[in-house]
CSV table of C-alpha atoms in Angstrom, one decimal:
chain,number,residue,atom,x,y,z
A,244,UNK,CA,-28.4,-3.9,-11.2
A,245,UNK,CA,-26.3,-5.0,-8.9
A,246,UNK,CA,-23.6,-7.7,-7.9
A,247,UNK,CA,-21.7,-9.6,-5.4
A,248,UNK,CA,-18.0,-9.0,-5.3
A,249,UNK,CA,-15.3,-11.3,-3.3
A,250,UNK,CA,-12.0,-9.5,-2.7
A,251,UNK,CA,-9.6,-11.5,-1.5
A,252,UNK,CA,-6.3,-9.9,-0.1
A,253,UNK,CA,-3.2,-10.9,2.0
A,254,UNK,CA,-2.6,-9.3,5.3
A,255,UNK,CA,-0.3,-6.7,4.9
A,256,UNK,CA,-1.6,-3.1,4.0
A,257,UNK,CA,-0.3,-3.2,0.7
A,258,UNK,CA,-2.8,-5.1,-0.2
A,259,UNK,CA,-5.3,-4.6,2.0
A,260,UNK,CA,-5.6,-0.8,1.5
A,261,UNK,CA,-6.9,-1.1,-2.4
A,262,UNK,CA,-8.8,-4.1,-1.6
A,263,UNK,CA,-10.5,-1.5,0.8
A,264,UNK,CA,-10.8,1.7,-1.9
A,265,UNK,CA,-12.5,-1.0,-4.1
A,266,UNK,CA,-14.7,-2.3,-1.2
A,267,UNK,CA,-15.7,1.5,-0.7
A,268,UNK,CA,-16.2,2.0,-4.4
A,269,UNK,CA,-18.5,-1.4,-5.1
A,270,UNK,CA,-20.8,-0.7,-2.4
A,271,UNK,CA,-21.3,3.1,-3.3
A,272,UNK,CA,-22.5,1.1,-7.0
A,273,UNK,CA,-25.0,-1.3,-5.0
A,274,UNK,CA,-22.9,-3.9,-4.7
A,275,UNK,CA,-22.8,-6.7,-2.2
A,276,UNK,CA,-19.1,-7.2,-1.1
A,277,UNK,CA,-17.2,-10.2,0.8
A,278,UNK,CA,-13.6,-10.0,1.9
A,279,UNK,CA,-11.7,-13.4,2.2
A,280,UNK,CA,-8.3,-12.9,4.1
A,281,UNK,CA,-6.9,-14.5,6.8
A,282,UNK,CA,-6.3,-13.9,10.8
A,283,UNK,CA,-3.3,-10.9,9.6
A,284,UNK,CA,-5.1,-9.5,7.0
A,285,UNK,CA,-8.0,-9.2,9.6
A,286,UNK,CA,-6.1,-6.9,11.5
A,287,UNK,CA,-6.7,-4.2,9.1
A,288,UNK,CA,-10.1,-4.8,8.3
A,289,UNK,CA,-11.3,-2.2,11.5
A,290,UNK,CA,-11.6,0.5,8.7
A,291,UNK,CA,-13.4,-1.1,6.2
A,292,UNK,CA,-17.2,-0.6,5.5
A,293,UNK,CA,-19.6,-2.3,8.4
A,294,UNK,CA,-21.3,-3.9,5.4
A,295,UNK,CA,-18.2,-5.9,3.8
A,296,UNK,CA,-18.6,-9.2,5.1
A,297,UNK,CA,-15.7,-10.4,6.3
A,298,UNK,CA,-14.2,-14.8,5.9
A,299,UNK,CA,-11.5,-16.0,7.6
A,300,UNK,CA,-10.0,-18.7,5.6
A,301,UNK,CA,-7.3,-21.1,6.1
A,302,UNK,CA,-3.5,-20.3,4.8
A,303,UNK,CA,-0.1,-20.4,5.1
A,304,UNK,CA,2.9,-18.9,3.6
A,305,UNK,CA,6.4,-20.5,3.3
A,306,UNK,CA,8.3,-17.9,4.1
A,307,UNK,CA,7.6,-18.0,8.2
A,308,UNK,CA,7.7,-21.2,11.1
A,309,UNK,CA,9.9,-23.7,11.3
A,310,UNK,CA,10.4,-26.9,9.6
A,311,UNK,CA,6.7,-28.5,10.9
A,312,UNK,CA,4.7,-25.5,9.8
A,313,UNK,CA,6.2,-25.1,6.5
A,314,UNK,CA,5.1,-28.9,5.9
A,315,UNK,CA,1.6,-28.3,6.6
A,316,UNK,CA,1.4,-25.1,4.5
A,317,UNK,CA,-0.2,-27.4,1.7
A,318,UNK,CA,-2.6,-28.4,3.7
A,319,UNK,CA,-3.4,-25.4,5.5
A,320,UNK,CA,-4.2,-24.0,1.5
A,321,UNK,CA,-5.7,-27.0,0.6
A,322,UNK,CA,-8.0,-26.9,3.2
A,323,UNK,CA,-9.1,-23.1,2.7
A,324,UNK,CA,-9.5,-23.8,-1.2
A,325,UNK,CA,-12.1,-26.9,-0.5
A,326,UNK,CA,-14.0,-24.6,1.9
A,327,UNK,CA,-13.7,-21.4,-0.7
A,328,UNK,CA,-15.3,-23.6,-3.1
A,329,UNK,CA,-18.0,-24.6,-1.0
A,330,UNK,CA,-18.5,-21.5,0.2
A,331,UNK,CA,-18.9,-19.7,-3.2
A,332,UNK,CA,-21.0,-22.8,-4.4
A,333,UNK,CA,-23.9,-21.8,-2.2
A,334,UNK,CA,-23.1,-18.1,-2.2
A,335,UNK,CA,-22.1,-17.7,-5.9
A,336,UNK,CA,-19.9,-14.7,-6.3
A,337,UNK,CA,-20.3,-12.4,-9.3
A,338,UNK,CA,-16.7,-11.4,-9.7
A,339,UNK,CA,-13.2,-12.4,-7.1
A,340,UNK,CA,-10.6,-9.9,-7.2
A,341,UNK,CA,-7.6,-10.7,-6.1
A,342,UNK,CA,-5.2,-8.8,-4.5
A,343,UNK,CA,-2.2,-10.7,-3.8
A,344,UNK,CA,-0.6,-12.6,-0.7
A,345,UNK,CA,-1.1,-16.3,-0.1
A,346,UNK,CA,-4.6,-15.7,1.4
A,347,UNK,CA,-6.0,-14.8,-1.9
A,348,UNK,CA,-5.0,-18.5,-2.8
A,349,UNK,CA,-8.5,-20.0,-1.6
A,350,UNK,CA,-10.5,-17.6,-3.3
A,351,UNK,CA,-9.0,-17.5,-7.0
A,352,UNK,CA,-7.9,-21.1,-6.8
A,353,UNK,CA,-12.0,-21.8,-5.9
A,354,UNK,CA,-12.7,-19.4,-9.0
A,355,UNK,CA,-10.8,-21.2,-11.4
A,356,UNK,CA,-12.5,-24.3,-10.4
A,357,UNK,CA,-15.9,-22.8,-10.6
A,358,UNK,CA,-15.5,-21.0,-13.6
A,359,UNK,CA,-16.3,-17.4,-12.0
A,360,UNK,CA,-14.9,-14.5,-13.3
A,361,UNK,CA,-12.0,-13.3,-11.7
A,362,UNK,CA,-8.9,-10.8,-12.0
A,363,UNK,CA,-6.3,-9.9,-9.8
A,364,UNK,CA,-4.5,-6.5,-8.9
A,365,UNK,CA,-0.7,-6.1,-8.9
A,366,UNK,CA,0.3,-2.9,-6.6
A,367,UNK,CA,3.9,-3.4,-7.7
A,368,UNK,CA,6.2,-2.8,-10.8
A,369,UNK,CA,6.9,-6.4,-9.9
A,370,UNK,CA,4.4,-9.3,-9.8
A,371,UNK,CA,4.4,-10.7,-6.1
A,372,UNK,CA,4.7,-14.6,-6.4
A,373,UNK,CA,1.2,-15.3,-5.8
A,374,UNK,CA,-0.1,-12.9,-8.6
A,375,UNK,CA,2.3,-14.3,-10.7
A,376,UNK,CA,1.0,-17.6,-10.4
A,377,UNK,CA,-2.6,-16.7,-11.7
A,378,UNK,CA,-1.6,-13.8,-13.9
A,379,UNK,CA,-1.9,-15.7,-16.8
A,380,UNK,CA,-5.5,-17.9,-15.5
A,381,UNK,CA,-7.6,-14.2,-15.0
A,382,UNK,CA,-9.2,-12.6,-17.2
A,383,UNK,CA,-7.4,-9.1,-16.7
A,384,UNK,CA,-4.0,-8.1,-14.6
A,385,UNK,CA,-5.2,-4.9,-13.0
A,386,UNK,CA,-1.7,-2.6,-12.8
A,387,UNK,CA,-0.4,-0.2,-10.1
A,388,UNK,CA,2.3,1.1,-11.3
A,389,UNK,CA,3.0,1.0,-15.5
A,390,UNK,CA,4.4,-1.0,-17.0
A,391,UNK,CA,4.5,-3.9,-15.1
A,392,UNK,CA,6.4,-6.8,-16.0
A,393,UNK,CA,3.7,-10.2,-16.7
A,394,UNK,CA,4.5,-13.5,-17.7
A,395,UNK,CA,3.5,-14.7,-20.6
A,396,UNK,CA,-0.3,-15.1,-21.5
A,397,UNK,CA,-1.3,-12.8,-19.2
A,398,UNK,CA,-2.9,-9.3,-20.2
A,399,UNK,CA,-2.6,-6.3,-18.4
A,400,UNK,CA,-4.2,-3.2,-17.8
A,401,UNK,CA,-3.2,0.0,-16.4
A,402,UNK,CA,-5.6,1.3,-13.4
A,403,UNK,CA,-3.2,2.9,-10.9
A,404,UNK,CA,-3.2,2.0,-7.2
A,405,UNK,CA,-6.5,2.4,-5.2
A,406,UNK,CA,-6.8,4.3,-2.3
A,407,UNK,CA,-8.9,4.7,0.5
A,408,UNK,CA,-11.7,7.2,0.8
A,409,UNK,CA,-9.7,9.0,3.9
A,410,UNK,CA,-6.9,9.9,1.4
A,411,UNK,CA,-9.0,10.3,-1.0
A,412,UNK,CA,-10.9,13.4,1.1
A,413,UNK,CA,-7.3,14.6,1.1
A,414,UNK,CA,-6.3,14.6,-2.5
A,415,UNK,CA,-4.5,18.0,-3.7
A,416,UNK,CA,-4.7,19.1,0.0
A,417,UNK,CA,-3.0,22.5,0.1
A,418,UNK,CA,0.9,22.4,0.7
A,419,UNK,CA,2.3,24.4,3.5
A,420,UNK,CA,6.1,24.9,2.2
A,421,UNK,CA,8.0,24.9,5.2
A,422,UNK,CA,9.4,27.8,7.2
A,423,UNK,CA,9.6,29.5,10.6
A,424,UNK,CA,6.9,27.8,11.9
A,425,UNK,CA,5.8,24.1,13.0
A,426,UNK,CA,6.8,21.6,10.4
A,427,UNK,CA,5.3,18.5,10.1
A,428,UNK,CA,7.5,15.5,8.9
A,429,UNK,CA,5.8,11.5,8.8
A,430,UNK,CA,8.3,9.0,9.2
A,431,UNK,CA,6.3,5.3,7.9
A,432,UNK,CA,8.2,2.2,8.0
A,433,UNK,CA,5.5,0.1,6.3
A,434,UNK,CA,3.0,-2.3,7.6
A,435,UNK,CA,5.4,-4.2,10.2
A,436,UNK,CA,7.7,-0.7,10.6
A,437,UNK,CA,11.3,-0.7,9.9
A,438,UNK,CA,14.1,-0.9,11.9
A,439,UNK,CA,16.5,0.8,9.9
A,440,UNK,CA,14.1,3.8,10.2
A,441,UNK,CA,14.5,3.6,14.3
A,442,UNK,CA,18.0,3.7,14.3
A,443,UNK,CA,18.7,6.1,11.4
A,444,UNK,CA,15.9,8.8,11.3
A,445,UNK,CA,16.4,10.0,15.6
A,446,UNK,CA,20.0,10.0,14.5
A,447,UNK,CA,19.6,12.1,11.6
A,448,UNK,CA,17.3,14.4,13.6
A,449,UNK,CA,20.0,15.0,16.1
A,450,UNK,CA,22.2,16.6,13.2
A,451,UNK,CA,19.7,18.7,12.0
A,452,UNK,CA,20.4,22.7,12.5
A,453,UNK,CA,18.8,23.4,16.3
A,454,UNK,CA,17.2,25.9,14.0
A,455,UNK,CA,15.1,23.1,12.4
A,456,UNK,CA,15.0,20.8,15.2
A,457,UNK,CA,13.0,23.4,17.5
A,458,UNK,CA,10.0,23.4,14.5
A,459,UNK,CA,9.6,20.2,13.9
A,460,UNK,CA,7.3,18.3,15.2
A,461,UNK,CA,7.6,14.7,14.0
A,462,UNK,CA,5.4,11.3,13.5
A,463,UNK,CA,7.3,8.2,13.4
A,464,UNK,CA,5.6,4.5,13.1
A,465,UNK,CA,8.4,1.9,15.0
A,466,UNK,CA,8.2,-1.7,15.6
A,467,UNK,CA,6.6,-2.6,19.5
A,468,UNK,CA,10.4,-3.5,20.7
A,469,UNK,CA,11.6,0.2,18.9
A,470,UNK,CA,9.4,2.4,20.7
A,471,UNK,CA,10.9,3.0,23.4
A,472,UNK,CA,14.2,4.1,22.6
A,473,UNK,CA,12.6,6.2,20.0
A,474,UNK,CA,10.6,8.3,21.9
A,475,UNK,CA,13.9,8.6,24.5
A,476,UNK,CA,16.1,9.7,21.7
A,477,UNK,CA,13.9,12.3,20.8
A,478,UNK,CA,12.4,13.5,24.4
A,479,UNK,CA,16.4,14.1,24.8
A,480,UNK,CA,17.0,16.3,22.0
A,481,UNK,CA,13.8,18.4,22.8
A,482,UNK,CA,12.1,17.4,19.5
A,483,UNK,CA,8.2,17.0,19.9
A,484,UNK,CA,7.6,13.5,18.5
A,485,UNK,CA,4.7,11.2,18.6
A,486,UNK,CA,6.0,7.5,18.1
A,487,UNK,CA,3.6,4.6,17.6
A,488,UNK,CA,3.3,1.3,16.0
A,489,UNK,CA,0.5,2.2,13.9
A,490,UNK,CA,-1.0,5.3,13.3
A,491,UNK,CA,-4.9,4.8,12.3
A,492,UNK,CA,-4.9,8.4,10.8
A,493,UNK,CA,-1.9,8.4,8.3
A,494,UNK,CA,-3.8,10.4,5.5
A,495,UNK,CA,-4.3,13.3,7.9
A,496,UNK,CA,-0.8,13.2,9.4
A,497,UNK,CA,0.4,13.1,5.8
A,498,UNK,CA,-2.2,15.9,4.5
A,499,UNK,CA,-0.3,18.1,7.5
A,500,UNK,CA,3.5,16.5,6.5
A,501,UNK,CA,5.9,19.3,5.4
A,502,UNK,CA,7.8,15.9,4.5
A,503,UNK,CA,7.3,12.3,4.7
A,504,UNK,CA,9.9,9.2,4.8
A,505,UNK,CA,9.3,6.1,4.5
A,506,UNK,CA,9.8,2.9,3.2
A,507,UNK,CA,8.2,2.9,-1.1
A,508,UNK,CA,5.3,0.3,-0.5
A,509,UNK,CA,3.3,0.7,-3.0
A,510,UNK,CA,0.2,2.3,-1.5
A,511,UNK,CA,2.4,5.0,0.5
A,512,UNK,CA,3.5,5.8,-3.2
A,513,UNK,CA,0.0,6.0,-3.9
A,514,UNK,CA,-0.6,7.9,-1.0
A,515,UNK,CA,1.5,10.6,-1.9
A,516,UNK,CA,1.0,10.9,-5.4
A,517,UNK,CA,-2.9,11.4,-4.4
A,518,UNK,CA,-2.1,13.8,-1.7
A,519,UNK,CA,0.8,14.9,-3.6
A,520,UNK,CA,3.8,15.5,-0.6
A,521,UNK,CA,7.6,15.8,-0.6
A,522,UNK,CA,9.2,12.1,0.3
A,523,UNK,CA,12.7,11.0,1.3
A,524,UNK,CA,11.8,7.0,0.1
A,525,UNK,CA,14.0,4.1,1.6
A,526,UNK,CA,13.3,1.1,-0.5
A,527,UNK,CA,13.2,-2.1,1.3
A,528,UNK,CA,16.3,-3.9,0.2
A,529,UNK,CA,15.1,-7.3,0.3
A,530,UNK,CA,11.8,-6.8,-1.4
A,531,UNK,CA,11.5,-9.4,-3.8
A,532,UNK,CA,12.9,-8.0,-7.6
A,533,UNK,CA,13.7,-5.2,-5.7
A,534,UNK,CA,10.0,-3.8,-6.7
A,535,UNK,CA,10.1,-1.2,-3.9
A,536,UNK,CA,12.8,0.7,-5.9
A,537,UNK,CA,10.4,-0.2,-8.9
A,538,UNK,CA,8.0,1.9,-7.4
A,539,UNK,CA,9.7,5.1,-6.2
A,540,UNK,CA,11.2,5.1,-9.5
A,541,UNK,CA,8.2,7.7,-11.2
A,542,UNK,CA,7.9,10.0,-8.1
A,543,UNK,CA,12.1,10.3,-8.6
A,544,UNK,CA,11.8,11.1,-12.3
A,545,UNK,CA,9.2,13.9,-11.5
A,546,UNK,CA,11.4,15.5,-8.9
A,547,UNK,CA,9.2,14.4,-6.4
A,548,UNK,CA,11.2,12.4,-4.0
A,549,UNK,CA,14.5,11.8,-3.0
A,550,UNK,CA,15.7,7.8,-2.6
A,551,UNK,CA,18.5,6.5,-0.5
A,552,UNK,CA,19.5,2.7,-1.3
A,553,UNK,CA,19.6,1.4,2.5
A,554,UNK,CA,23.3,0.3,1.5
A,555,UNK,CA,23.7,4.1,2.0
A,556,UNK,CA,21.0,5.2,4.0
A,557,UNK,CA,23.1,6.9,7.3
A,558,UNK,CA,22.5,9.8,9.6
A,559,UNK,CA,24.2,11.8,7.9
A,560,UNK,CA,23.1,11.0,4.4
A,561,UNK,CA,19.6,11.5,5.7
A,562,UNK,CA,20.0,14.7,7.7
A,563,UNK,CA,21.9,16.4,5.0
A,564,UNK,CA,18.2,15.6,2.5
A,565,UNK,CA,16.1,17.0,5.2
A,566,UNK,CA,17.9,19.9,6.0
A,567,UNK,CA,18.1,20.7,2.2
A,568,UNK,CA,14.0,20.3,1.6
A,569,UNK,CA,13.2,21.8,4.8
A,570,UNK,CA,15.5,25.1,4.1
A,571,UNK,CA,13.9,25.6,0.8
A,572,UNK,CA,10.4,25.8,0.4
A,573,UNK,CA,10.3,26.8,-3.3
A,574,UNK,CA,12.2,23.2,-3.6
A,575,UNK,CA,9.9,21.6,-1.5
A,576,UNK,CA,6.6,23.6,-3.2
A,577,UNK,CA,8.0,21.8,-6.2
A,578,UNK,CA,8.1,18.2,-5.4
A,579,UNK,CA,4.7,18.5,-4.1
A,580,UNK,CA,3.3,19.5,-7.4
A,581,UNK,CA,5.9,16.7,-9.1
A,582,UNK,CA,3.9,14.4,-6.4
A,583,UNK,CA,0.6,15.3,-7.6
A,584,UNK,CA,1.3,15.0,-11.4
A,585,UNK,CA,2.2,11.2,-11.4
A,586,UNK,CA,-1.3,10.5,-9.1
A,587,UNK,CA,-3.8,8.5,-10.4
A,588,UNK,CA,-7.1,9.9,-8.1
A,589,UNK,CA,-9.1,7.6,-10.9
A,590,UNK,CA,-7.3,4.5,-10.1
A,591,UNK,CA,-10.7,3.2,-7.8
A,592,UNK,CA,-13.4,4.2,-10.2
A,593,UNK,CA,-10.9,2.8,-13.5
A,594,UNK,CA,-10.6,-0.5,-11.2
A,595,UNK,CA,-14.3,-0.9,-10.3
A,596,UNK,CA,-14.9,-0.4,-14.2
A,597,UNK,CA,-13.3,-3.4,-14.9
A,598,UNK,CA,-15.1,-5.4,-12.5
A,599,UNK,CA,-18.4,-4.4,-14.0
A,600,UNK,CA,-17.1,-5.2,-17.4
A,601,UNK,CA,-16.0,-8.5,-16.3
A,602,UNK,CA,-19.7,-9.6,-14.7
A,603,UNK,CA,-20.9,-8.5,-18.1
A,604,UNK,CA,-23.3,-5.3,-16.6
A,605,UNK,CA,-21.4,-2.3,-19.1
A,606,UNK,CA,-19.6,-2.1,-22.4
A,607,UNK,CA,-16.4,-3.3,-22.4
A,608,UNK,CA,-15.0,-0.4,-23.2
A,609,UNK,CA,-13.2,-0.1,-19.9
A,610,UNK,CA,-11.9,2.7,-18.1
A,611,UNK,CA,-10.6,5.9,-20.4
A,612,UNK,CA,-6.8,5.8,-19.2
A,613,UNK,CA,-6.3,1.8,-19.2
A,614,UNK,CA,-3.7,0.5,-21.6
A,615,UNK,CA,-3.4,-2.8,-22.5
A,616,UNK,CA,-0.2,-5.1,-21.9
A,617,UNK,CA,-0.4,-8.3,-23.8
């Protein structure tokens, strides 16, 4: 028997990239699936199964435009709930999953009205503010990383962080400790890049032993107006570097890293922890409570990663981490297996579980490694 699940997700790939694994994982069980998300979140829809249907509904978010744009942001939600609910009266859904960002609004909001079984999925340590405002009106918070702090009334469960079937083809890939050959290092600055990464990592490079520098060969996502000077920085030094806003193929590059920086969204936590890979992490500092740092936390206690506070994240600080994993590989052997021993490979099957239990087709027994969070 089979169902019809709406996903709806925001348009970053933090949330997009579960939304995705799940996506994957329903239709594998026969499942019809719908993904609601707006013109950003479409962006990242190009890997997702040709038979997720895909809405575009209306939102907004107050935290960009001007003045005028922020004052139509209720209507611009208002607007995408009345056609959600219109939508889902003539194409009922069986369960909505929500994934956080304001264009997951519609879709719950029109689930709450319509009395269809819904949950939502928290990537962070920290509830995002739209997943804080239905925590408590789903059925079940679905948790990334455990424990994860929920208001009042709302119970949680821990599932781990999808991800998608490309990483998932690379889970345990064998680890190639560095040495005197070429070494691989991934630099990701998140969904929108990161500056900070531009200016610091070339720099860092630059310090490195020429030793080092001569091996590498390095990977580094940039923002549009970044990469150019990138790429200069490291055509002068003689470093082979591939620099691009986006890289389509980040679980191979990663499967290949000797190393990977980059920023601690929650599903390049995930990513590593599947894949299992030595990180130098650069939480985001204005991430709201700080959840970035939330995340990296369990790869740091299992010796996995290295974090640098960007109040202290320098050239020098950074080269002086890279030189000291690259130079050892028994180190570096080591934080790979630390990387694999906090992953959750299950988080997928444990989270598609739950959403047959919640449209009533299996025991509501759950998945084995949930725990509950009342």
């Amino acid at each position: 028997m089979s169902g019809h699940l709406l996903i709806a997700a925001g348009g970053t790939g933090g949330h997009m990239f579960p939304a995705q694994a799940l996506a994957e994982e329903m239709l594998n069980r026969g499942w019809h699936v719908t993904l609601s998300t707006d013109d950003r979140g479409a962006r990242y829809t190009g890997k997702f199964p040709a038979a997720v249907r895909i809405r575009k509904v209306p939102s907004a978010t107050f935290a960009r435009g001007g003045a005028l744009s922020k004052a139509l942001v209720p209507f611009r939600v208002a607007a995408g709930v009345i056609g959600a609910i219109f939508q889902m009266t003539v194409d009922r859904p069986s369960v909505v999953v929500g994934f956080g960002g304001y264009p997951s609004i519609p879709a719950l909001c029109a689930a709450f009205v319509l009395r269809i079984p819904r949950m939502i999925h928290e990537q962070n340590g920290v509830l995002g503010k739209v997943n804080s405002l239905f925590a408590p009106r789903v059925a079940k918070v679905a948790c990334g990383v455990w424990p994860t702090q929920l208001p009042k009334g709302a119970t949680g469960v821990q599932t781990g962080n999808p991800v998608r079937g490309a990483v998932m083809a690379r889970a345990a890939a064998p680890y190639i400790a560095p040495g005197d050959y070429p070494m691989s290092v991934l630099v990701l600055g998140g969904s929108q890049g990161a500056r900070i990464l531009s200016d610091v990592v070339p720099a860092a490079v630059a310090q490195m032993p020429e030793e080092q520098r001569q091996h590498m060969r390095l990977s580094q996502q940039a923002r549009p107006e970044d990469v150019d000077r990138v790429t200069a920085a490291y055509a002068e030094m003689g470093v082979n570097a591939t620099v691009e806003t986006f890289f389509n193929d980040v679980p191979e590059r990663m499967a290949e890293a000797q190393l990977v920086i980059a920023r601690a969204g929650a599903s390049t936590v995930a990513d590593l922890t599947v894949i299992g890979r030595p990180s130098i992490l650069v939480p985001f500092a204005a991430a709201a409570g700080d959840h970035q740092s939330a995340n990296a936390s369990m790869l740091v206690k299992a010796g996995a990663a290295v974090l640098i506070p960007e109040s202290r994240f320098d050239a020098e600080t950074l080269s002086t981490h890279m030189t000291a994993i690259l130079t050892n590989p028994d180190a570096a052997q080591q934080m790979a297996a630390g990387a694999l021993s906090e992953g959750r490979p299950d988080a997928t099957t444990a989270l598609a579980a739950l959403v047959e239990e919640l449209s009533g087709q299996t025991a509501p027994d759950g998945p084995d490694r949930a725990a509950t969070q009342e």
